[in-house]
PDB file of C-alpha atoms and ligand atoms in Angstrom:
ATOM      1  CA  UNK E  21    -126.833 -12.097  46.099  1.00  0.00           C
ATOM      2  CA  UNK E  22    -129.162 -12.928  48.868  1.00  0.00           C
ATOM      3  CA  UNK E  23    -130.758 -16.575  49.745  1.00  0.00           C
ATOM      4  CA  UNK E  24    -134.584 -16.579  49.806  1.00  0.00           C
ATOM      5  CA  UNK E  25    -136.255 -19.466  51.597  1.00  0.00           C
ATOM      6  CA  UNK E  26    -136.941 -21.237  48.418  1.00  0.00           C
ATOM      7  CA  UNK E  27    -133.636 -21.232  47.415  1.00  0.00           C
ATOM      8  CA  UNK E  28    -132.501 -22.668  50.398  1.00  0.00           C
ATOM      9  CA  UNK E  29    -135.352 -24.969  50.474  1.00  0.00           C
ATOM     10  CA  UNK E  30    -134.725 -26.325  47.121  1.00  0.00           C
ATOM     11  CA  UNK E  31    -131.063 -27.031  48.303  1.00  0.00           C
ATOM     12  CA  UNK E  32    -131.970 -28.779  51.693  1.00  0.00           C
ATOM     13  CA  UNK E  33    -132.055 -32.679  51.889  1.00  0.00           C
ATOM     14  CA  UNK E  34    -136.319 -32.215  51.653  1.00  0.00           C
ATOM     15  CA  UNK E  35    -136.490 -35.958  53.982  1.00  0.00           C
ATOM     16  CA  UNK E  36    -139.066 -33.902  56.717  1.00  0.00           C
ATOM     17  CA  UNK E  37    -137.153 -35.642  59.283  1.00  0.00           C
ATOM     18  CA  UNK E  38    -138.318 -32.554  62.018  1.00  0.00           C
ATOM     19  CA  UNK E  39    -134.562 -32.552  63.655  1.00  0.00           C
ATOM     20  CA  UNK E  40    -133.605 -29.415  63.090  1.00  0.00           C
ATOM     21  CA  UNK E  41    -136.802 -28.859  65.456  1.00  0.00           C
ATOM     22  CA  UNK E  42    -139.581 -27.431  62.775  1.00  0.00           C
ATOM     23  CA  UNK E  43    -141.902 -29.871  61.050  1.00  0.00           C
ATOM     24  CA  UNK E  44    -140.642 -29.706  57.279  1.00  0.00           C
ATOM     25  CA  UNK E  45    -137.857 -28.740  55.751  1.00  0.00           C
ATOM     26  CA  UNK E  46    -139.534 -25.747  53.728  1.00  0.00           C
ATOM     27  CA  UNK E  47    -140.707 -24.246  57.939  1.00  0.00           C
ATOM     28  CA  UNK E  48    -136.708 -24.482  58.517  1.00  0.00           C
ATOM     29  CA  UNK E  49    -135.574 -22.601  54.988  1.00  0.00           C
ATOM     30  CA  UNK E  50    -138.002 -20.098  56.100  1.00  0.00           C
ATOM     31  CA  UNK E  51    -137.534 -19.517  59.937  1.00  0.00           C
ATOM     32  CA  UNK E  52    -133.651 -19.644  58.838  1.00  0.00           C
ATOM     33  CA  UNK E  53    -134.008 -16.874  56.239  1.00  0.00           C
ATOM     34  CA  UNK E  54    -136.834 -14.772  57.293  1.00  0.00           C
ATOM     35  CA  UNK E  55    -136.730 -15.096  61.498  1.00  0.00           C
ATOM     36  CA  UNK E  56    -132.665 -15.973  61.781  1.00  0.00           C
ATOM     37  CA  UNK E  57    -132.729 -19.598  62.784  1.00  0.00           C
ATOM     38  CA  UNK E  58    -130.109 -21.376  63.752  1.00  0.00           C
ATOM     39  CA  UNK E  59    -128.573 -23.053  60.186  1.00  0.00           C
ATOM     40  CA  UNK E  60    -126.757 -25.635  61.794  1.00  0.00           C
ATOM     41  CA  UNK E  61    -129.559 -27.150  63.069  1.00  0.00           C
ATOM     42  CA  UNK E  62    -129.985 -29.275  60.228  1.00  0.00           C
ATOM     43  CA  UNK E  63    -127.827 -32.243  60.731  1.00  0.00           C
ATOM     44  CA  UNK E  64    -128.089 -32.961  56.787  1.00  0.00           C
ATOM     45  CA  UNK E  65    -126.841 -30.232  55.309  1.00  0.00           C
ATOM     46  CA  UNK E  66    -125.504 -30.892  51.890  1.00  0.00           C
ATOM     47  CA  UNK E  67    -122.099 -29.093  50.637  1.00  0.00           C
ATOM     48  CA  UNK E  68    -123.992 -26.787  48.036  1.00  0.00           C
ATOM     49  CA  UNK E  69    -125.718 -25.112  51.349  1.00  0.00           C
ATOM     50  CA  UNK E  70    -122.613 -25.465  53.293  1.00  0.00           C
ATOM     51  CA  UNK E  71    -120.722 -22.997  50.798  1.00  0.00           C
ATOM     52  CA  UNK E  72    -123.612 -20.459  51.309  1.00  0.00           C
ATOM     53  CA  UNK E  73    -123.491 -20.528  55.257  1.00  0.00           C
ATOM     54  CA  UNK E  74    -121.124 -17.271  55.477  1.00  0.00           C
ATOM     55  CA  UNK E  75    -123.718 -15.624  52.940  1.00  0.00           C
ATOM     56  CA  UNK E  76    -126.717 -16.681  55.130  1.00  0.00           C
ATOM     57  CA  UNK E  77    -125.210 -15.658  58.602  1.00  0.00           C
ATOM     58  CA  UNK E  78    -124.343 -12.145  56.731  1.00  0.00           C
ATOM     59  CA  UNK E  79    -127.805 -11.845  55.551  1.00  0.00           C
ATOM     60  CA  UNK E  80    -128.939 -12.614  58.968  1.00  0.00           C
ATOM     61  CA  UNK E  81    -126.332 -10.237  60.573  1.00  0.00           C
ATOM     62  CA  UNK E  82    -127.091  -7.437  58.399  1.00  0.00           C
ATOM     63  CA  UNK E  83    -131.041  -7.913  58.001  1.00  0.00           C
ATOM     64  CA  UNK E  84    -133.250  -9.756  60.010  1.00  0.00           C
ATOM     65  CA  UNK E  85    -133.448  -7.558  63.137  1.00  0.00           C
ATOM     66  CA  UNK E  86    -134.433  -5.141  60.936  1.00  0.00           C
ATOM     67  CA  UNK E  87    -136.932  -7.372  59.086  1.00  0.00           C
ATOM     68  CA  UNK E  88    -138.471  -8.945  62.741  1.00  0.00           C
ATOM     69  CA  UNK E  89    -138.689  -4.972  63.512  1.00  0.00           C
ATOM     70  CA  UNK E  90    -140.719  -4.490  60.411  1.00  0.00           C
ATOM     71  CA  UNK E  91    -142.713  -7.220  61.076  1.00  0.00           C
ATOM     72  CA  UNK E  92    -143.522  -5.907  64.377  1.00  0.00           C
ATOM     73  CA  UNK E  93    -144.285  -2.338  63.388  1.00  0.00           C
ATOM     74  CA  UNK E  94    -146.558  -3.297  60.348  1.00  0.00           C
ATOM     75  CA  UNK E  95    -148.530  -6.076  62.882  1.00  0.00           C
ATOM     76  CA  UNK E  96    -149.050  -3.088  65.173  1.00  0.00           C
ATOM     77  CA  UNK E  97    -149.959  -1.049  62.114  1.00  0.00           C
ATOM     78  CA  UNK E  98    -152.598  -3.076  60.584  1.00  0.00           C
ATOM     79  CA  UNK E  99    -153.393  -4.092  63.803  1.00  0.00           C
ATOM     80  CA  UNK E 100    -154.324   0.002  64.783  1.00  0.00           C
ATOM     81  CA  UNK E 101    -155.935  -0.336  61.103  1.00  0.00           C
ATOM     82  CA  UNK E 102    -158.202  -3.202  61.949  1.00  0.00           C
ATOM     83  CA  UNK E 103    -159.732  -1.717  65.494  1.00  0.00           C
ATOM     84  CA  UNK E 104    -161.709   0.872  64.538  1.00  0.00           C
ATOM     85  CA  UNK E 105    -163.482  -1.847  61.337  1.00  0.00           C
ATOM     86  CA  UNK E 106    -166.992  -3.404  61.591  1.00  0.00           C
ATOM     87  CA  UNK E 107    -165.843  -6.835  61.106  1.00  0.00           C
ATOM     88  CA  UNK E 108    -170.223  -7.861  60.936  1.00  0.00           C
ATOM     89  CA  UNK E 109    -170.405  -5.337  58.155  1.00  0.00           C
ATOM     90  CA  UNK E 110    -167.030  -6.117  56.117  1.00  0.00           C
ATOM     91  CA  UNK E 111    -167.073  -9.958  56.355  1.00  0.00           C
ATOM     92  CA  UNK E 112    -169.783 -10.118  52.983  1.00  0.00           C
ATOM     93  CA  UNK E 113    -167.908  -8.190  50.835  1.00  0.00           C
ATOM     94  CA  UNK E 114    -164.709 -10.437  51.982  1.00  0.00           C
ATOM     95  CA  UNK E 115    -166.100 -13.582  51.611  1.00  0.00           C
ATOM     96  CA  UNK E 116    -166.015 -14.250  55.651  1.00  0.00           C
ATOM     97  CA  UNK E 117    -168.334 -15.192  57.878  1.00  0.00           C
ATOM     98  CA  UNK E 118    -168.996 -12.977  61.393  1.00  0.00           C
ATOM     99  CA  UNK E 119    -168.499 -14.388  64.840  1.00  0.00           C
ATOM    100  CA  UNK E 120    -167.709 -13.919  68.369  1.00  0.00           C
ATOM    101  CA  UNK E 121    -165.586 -15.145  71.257  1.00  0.00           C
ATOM    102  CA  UNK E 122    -166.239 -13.890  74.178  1.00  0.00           C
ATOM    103  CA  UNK E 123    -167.878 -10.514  72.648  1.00  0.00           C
ATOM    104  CA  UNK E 124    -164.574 -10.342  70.379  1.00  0.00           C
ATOM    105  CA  UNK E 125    -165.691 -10.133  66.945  1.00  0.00           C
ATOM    106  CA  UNK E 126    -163.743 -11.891  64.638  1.00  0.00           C
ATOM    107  CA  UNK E 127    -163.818 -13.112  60.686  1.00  0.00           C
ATOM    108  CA  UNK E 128    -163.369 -16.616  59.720  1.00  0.00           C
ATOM    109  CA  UNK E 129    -162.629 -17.619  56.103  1.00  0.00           C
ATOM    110  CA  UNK E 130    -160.387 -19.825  54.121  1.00  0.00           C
ATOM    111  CA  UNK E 131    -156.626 -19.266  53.846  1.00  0.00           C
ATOM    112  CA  UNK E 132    -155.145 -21.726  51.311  1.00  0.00           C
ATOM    113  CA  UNK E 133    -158.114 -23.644  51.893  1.00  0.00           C
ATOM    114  CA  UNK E 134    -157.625 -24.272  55.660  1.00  0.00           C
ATOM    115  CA  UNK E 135    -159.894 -22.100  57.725  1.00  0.00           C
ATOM    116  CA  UNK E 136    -158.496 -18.869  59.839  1.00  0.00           C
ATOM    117  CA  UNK E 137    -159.873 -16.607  62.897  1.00  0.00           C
ATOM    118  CA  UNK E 138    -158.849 -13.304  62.246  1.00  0.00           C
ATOM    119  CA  UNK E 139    -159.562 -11.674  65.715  1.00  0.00           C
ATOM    120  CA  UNK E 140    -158.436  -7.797  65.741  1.00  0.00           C
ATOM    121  CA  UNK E 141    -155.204  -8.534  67.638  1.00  0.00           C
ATOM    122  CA  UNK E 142    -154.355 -12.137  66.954  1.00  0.00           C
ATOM    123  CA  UNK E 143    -154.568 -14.639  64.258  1.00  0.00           C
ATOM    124  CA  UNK E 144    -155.680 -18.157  65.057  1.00  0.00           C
ATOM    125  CA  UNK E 145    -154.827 -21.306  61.977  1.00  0.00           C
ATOM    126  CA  UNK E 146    -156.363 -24.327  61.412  1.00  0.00           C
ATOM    127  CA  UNK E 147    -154.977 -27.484  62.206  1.00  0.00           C
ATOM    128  CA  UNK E 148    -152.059 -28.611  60.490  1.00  0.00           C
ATOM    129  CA  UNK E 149    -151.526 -25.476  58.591  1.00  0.00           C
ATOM    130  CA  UNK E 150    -147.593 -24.051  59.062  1.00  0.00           C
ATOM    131  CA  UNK E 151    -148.294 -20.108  59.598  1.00  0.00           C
ATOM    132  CA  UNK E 152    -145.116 -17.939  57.805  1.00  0.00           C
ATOM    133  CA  UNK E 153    -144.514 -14.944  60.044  1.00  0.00           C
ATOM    134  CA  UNK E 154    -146.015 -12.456  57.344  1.00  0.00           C
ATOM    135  CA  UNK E 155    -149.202 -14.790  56.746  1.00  0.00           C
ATOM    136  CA  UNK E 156    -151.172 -12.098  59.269  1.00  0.00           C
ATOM    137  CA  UNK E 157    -149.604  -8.887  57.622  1.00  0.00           C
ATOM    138  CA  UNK E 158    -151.536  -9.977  54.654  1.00  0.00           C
ATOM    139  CA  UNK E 159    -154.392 -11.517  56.696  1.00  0.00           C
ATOM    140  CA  UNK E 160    -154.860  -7.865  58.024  1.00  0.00           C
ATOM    141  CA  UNK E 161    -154.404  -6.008  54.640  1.00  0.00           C
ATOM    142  CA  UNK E 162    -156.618  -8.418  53.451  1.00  0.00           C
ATOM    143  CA  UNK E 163    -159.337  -7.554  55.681  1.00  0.00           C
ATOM    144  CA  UNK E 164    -158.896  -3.920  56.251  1.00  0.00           C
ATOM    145  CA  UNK E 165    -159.211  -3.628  51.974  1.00  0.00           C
ATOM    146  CA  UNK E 166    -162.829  -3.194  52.536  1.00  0.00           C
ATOM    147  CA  UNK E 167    -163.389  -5.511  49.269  1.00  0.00           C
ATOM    148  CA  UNK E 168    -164.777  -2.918  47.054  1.00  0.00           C
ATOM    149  CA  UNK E 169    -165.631  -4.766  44.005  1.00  0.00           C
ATOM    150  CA  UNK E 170    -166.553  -8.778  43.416  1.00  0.00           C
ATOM    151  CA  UNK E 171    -163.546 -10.526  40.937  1.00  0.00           C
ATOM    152  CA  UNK E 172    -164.890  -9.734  37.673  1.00  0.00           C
ATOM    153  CA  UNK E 173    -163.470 -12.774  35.874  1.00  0.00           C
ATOM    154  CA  UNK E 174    -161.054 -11.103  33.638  1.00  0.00           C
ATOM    155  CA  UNK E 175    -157.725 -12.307  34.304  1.00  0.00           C
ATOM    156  CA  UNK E 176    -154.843 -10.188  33.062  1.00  0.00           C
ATOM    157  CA  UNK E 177    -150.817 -10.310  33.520  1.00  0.00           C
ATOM    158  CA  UNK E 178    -149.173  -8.617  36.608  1.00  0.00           C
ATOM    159  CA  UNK E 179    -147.652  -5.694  34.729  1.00  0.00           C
ATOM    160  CA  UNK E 180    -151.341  -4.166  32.924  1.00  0.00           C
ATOM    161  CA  UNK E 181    -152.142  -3.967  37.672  1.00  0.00           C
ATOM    162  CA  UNK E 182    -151.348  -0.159  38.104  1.00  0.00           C
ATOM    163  CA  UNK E 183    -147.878   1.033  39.306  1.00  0.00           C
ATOM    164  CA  UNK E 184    -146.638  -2.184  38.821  1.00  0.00           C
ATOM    165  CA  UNK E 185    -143.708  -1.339  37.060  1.00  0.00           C
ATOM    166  CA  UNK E 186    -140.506  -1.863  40.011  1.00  0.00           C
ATOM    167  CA  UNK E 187    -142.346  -5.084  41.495  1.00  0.00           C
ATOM    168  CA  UNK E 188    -142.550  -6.705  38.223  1.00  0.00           C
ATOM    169  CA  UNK E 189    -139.092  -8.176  38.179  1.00  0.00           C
ATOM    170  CA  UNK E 190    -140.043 -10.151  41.349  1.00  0.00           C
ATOM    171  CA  UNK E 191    -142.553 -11.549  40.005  1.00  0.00           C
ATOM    172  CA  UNK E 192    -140.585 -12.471  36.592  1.00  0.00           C
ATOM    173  CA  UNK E 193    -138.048 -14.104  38.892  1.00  0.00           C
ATOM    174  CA  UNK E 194    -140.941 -16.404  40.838  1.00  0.00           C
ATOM    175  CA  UNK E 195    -142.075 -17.319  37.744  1.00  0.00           C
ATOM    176  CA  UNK E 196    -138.672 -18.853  36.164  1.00  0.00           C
ATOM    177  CA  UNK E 197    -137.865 -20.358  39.576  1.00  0.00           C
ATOM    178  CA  UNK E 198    -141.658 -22.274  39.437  1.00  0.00           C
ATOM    179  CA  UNK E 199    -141.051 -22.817  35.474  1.00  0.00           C
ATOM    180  CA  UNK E 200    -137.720 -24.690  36.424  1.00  0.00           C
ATOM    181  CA  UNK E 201    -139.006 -26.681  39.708  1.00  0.00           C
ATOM    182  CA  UNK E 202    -141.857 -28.120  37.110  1.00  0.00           C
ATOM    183  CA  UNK E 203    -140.229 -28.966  34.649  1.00  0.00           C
ATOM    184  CA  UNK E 204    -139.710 -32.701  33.342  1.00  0.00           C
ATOM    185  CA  UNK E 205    -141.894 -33.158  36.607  1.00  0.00           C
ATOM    186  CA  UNK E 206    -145.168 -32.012  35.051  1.00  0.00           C
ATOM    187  CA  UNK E 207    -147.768 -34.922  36.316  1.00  0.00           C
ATOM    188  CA  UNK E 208    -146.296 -34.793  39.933  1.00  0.00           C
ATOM    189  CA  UNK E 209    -146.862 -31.021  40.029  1.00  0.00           C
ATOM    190  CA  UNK E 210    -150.726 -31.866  38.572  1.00  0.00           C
ATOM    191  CA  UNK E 211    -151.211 -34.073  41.420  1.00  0.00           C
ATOM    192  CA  UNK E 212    -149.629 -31.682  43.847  1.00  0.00           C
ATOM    193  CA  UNK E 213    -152.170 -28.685  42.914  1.00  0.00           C
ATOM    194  CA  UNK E 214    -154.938 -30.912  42.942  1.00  0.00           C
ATOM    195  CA  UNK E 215    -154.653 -32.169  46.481  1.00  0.00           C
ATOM    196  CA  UNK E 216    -153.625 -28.614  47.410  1.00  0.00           C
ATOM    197  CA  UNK E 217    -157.056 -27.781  46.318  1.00  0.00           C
ATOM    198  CA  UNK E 218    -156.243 -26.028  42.913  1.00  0.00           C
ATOM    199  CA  UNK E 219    -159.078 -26.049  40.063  1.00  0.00           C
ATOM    200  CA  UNK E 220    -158.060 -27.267  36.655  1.00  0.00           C
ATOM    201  CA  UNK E 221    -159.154 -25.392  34.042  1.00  0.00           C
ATOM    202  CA  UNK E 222    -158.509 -24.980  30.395  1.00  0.00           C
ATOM    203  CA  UNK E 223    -158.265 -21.114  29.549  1.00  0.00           C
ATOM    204  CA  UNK E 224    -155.269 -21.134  27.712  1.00  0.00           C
ATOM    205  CA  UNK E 225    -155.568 -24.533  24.927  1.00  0.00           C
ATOM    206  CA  UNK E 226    -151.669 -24.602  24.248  1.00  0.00           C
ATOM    207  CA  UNK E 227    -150.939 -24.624  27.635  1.00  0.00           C
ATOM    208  CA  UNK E 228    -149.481 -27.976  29.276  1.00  0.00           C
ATOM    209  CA  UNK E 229    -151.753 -27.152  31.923  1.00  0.00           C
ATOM    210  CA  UNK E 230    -153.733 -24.551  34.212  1.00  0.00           C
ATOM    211  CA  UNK E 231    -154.721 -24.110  37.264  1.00  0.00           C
ATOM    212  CA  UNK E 232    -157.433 -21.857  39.677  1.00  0.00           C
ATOM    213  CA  UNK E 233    -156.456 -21.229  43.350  1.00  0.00           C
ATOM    214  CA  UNK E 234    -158.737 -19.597  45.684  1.00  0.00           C
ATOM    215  CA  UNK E 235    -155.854 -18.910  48.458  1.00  0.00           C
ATOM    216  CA  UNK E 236    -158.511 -15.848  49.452  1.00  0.00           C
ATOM    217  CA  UNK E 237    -162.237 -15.965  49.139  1.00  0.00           C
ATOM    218  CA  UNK E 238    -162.057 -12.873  46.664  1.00  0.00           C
ATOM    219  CA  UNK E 239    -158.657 -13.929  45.472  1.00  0.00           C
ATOM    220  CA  UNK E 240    -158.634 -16.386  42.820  1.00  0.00           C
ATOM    221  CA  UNK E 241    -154.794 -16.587  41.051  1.00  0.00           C
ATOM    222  CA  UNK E 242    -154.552 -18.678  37.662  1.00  0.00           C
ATOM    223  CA  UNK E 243    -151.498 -20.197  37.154  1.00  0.00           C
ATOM    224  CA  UNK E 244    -150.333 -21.533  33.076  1.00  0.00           C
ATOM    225  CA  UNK E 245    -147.931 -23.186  32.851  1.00  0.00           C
ATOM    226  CA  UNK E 246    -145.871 -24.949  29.263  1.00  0.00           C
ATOM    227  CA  UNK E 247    -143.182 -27.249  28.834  1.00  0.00           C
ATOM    228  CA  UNK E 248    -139.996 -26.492  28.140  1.00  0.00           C
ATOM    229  CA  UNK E 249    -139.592 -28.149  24.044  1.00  0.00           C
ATOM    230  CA  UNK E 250    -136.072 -28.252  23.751  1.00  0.00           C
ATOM    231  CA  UNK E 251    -135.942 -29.619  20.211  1.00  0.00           C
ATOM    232  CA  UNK E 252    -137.798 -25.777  19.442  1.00  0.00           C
ATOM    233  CA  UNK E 253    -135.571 -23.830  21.796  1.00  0.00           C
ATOM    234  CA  UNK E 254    -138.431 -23.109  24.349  1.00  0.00           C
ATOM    235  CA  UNK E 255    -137.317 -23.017  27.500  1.00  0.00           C
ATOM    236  CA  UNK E 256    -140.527 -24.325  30.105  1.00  0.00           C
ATOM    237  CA  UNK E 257    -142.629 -21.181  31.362  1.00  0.00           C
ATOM    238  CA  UNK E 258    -144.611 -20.186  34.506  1.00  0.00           C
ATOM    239  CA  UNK E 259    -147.182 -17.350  34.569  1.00  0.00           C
ATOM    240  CA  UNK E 260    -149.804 -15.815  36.510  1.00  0.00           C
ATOM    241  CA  UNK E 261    -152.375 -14.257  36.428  1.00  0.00           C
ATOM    242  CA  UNK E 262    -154.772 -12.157  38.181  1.00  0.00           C
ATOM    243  CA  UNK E 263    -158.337 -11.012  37.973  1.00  0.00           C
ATOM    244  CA  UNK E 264    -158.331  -7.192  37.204  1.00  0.00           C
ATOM    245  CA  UNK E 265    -160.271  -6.467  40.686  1.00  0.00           C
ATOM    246  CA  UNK E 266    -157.589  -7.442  43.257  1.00  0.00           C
ATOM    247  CA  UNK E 267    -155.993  -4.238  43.996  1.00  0.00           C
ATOM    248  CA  UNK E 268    -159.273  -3.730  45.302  1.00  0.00           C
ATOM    249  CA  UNK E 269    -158.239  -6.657  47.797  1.00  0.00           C
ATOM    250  CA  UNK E 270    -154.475  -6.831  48.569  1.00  0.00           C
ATOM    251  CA  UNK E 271    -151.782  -3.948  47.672  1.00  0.00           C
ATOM    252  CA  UNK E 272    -149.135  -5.204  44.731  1.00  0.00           C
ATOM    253  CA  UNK E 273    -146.521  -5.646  47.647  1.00  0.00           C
ATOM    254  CA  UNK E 274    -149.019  -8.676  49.198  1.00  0.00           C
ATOM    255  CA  UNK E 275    -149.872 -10.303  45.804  1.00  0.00           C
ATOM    256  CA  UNK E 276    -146.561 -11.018  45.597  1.00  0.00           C
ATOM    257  CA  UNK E 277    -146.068 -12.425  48.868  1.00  0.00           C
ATOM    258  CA  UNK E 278    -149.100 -14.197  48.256  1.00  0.00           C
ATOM    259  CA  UNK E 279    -147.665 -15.813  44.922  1.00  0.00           C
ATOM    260  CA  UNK E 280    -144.717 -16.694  46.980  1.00  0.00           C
ATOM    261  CA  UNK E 281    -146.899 -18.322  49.453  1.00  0.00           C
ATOM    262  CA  UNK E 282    -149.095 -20.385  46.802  1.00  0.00           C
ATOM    263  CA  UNK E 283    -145.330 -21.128  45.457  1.00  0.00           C
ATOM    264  CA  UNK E 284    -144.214 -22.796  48.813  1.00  0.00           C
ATOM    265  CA  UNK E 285    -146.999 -25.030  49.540  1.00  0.00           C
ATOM    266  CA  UNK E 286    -146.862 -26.179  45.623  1.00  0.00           C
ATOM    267  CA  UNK E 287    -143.955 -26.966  46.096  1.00  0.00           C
ATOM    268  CA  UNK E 288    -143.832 -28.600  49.301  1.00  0.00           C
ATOM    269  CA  UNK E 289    -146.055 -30.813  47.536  1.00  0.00           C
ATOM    270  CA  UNK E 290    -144.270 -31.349  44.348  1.00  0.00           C
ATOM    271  CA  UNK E 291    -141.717 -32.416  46.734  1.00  0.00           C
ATOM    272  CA  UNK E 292    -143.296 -35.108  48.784  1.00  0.00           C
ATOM    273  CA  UNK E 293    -144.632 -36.440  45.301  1.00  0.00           C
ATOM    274  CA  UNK E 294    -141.378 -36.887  44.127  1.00  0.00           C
ATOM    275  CA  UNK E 295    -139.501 -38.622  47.159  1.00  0.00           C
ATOM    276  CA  UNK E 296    -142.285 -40.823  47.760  1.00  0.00           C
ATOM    277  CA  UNK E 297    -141.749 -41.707  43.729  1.00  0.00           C
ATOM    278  CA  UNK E 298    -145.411 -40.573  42.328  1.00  0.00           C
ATOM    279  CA  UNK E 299    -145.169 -39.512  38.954  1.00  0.00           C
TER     280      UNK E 299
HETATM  281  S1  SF4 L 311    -134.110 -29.185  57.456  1.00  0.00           S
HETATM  282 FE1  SF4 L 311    -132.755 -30.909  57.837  1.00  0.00          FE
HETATM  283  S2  SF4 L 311    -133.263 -31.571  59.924  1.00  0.00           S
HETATM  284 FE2  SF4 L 311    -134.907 -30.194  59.257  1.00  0.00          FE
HETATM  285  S3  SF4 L 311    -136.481 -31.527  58.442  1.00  0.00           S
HETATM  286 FE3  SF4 L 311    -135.175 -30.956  56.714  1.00  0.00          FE
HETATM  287  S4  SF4 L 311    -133.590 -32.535  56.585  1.00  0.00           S
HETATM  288 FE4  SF4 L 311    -134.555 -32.760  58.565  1.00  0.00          FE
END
């Protein structure tokens, strides 16, 4: 079976030492899987990553040219998609705000809560924030939606969003791999959403807790999550949720990679909480 980033991530030493060259650990399990890094780069690698090195060099063999081509053809795609769009006119209904630079129009708006240019033929990130090479495929679809429809409020699961059906798996398997990074670590994971900028709220009363994050200006995702109670045979559980207007926003293929994103920074944060021993 193939290695996603997280997986690899979750295996990797998670010290942030930067020499492998890239400024976390989680920027190295993703340039590794997604771009083809170099593996060996890390210096730490423990054995349980060591074992999967002839499965990652296959996967990178067999897949990532083809991935970096997709990449490249759906830039250019959205990109073709973007040109002919009144940003001044779109950037309401998106949440954005309308500028220029140099009598390039661009939109500016929050992307995980760090601000982003999105210029018709390049993407510009605040400071400090570690761009994934698909962040501006779904910067683009984001903006070339149109944003028909405001969020209405009502949040409902990911298989009642239409033609769901083959995609929902993925997001079953997100779920159980957030539901099992949480776990026992509950109030470190609190913390972590928090300073990631993630709303508590209290939707769902049995839940251990819940959380609101705006990752888009017209994208809010709640995330519930509860406990595992071994003593009752409950096994701990992740789920989210989405209001019923984002298709309107983002096609099902980037709400996932979205939720994989939101994923990643969590936790990226749940991990510097626990090495640096908050609970
Ligand atoms: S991947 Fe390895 S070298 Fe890179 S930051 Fe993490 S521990 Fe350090």
């Amino acid at each position: 079976m193939a290695v996603s980033a997280l997986q690899l991530f979750k295996l990797l030493p998670r010290t942030n030492c930067r020499e492998c060259g890239f400024s976390t650990c989680l920027a190295f399990a993703t340039r590794v899987v997604v771009e083809g890094a170099d593996l060996t780069s890390c210096p730490y690698l423990p054995a349980e990553v060591q074992a999967l090195a002839g499965t990652i060099q296959g996967q990178q063999e067999q897949g990532v040219g083809r991935k970096r081509d997709n990449l490249a053809i759906a830039l250019k795609f959205l990109q073709e998609k973007v040109a002919p769009v009144d940003l001044a006119s779109a950037a309401p209904g998106l949440g954005a705000v309308y500028g220029e630079e140099d009598g390039r129009p661009f939109l500016s708006f929050q992307y995980f809560y760090r601000p982003v240019q999105v210029f018709k033929d390049e993407v510009r990130y605040g400071q400090g924030f570690e761009p994934n090479p698909w962040d501006p495929i779904l910067l683009y679809n984001y903006v070339t939606s149109g944003g028909r429809r405001p969020p209405c409020g009502r949040w409902i699961k990911f298989p009642e969003l239409p033609n769901s059906v083959s995609k929902t798996k993925t997001l079953l398997r997100l779920q159980k791999q957030l539901a099992e990074a949480i776990t026992g670590q509950a109030a470190a994971f609190v913390q972590g959403a928090s300073a990631l900028g993630g709303e508590p709220v209290n939707i769902t009363p049995e839940a251990t807790f819940q959380f609101i994050f705006q990752p888009l200006p017209r994208i809010p995702l709640l995330l519930v999550f509860y406990e595992a109670e071994p003593e009752e045979n409950f096994a701990a559980e992740a789920h989210f949720l989405f209001d019923a207007q984002v298709l309107d926003y983002l096609d099902l293929e980037s709400l996932l990679f979205l939720v994989e994103r939101l994923m990643e920074l969590l936790l990226a944060r749940l991990d510097e909480r626990g090495l640096s021993g908050e609970q």
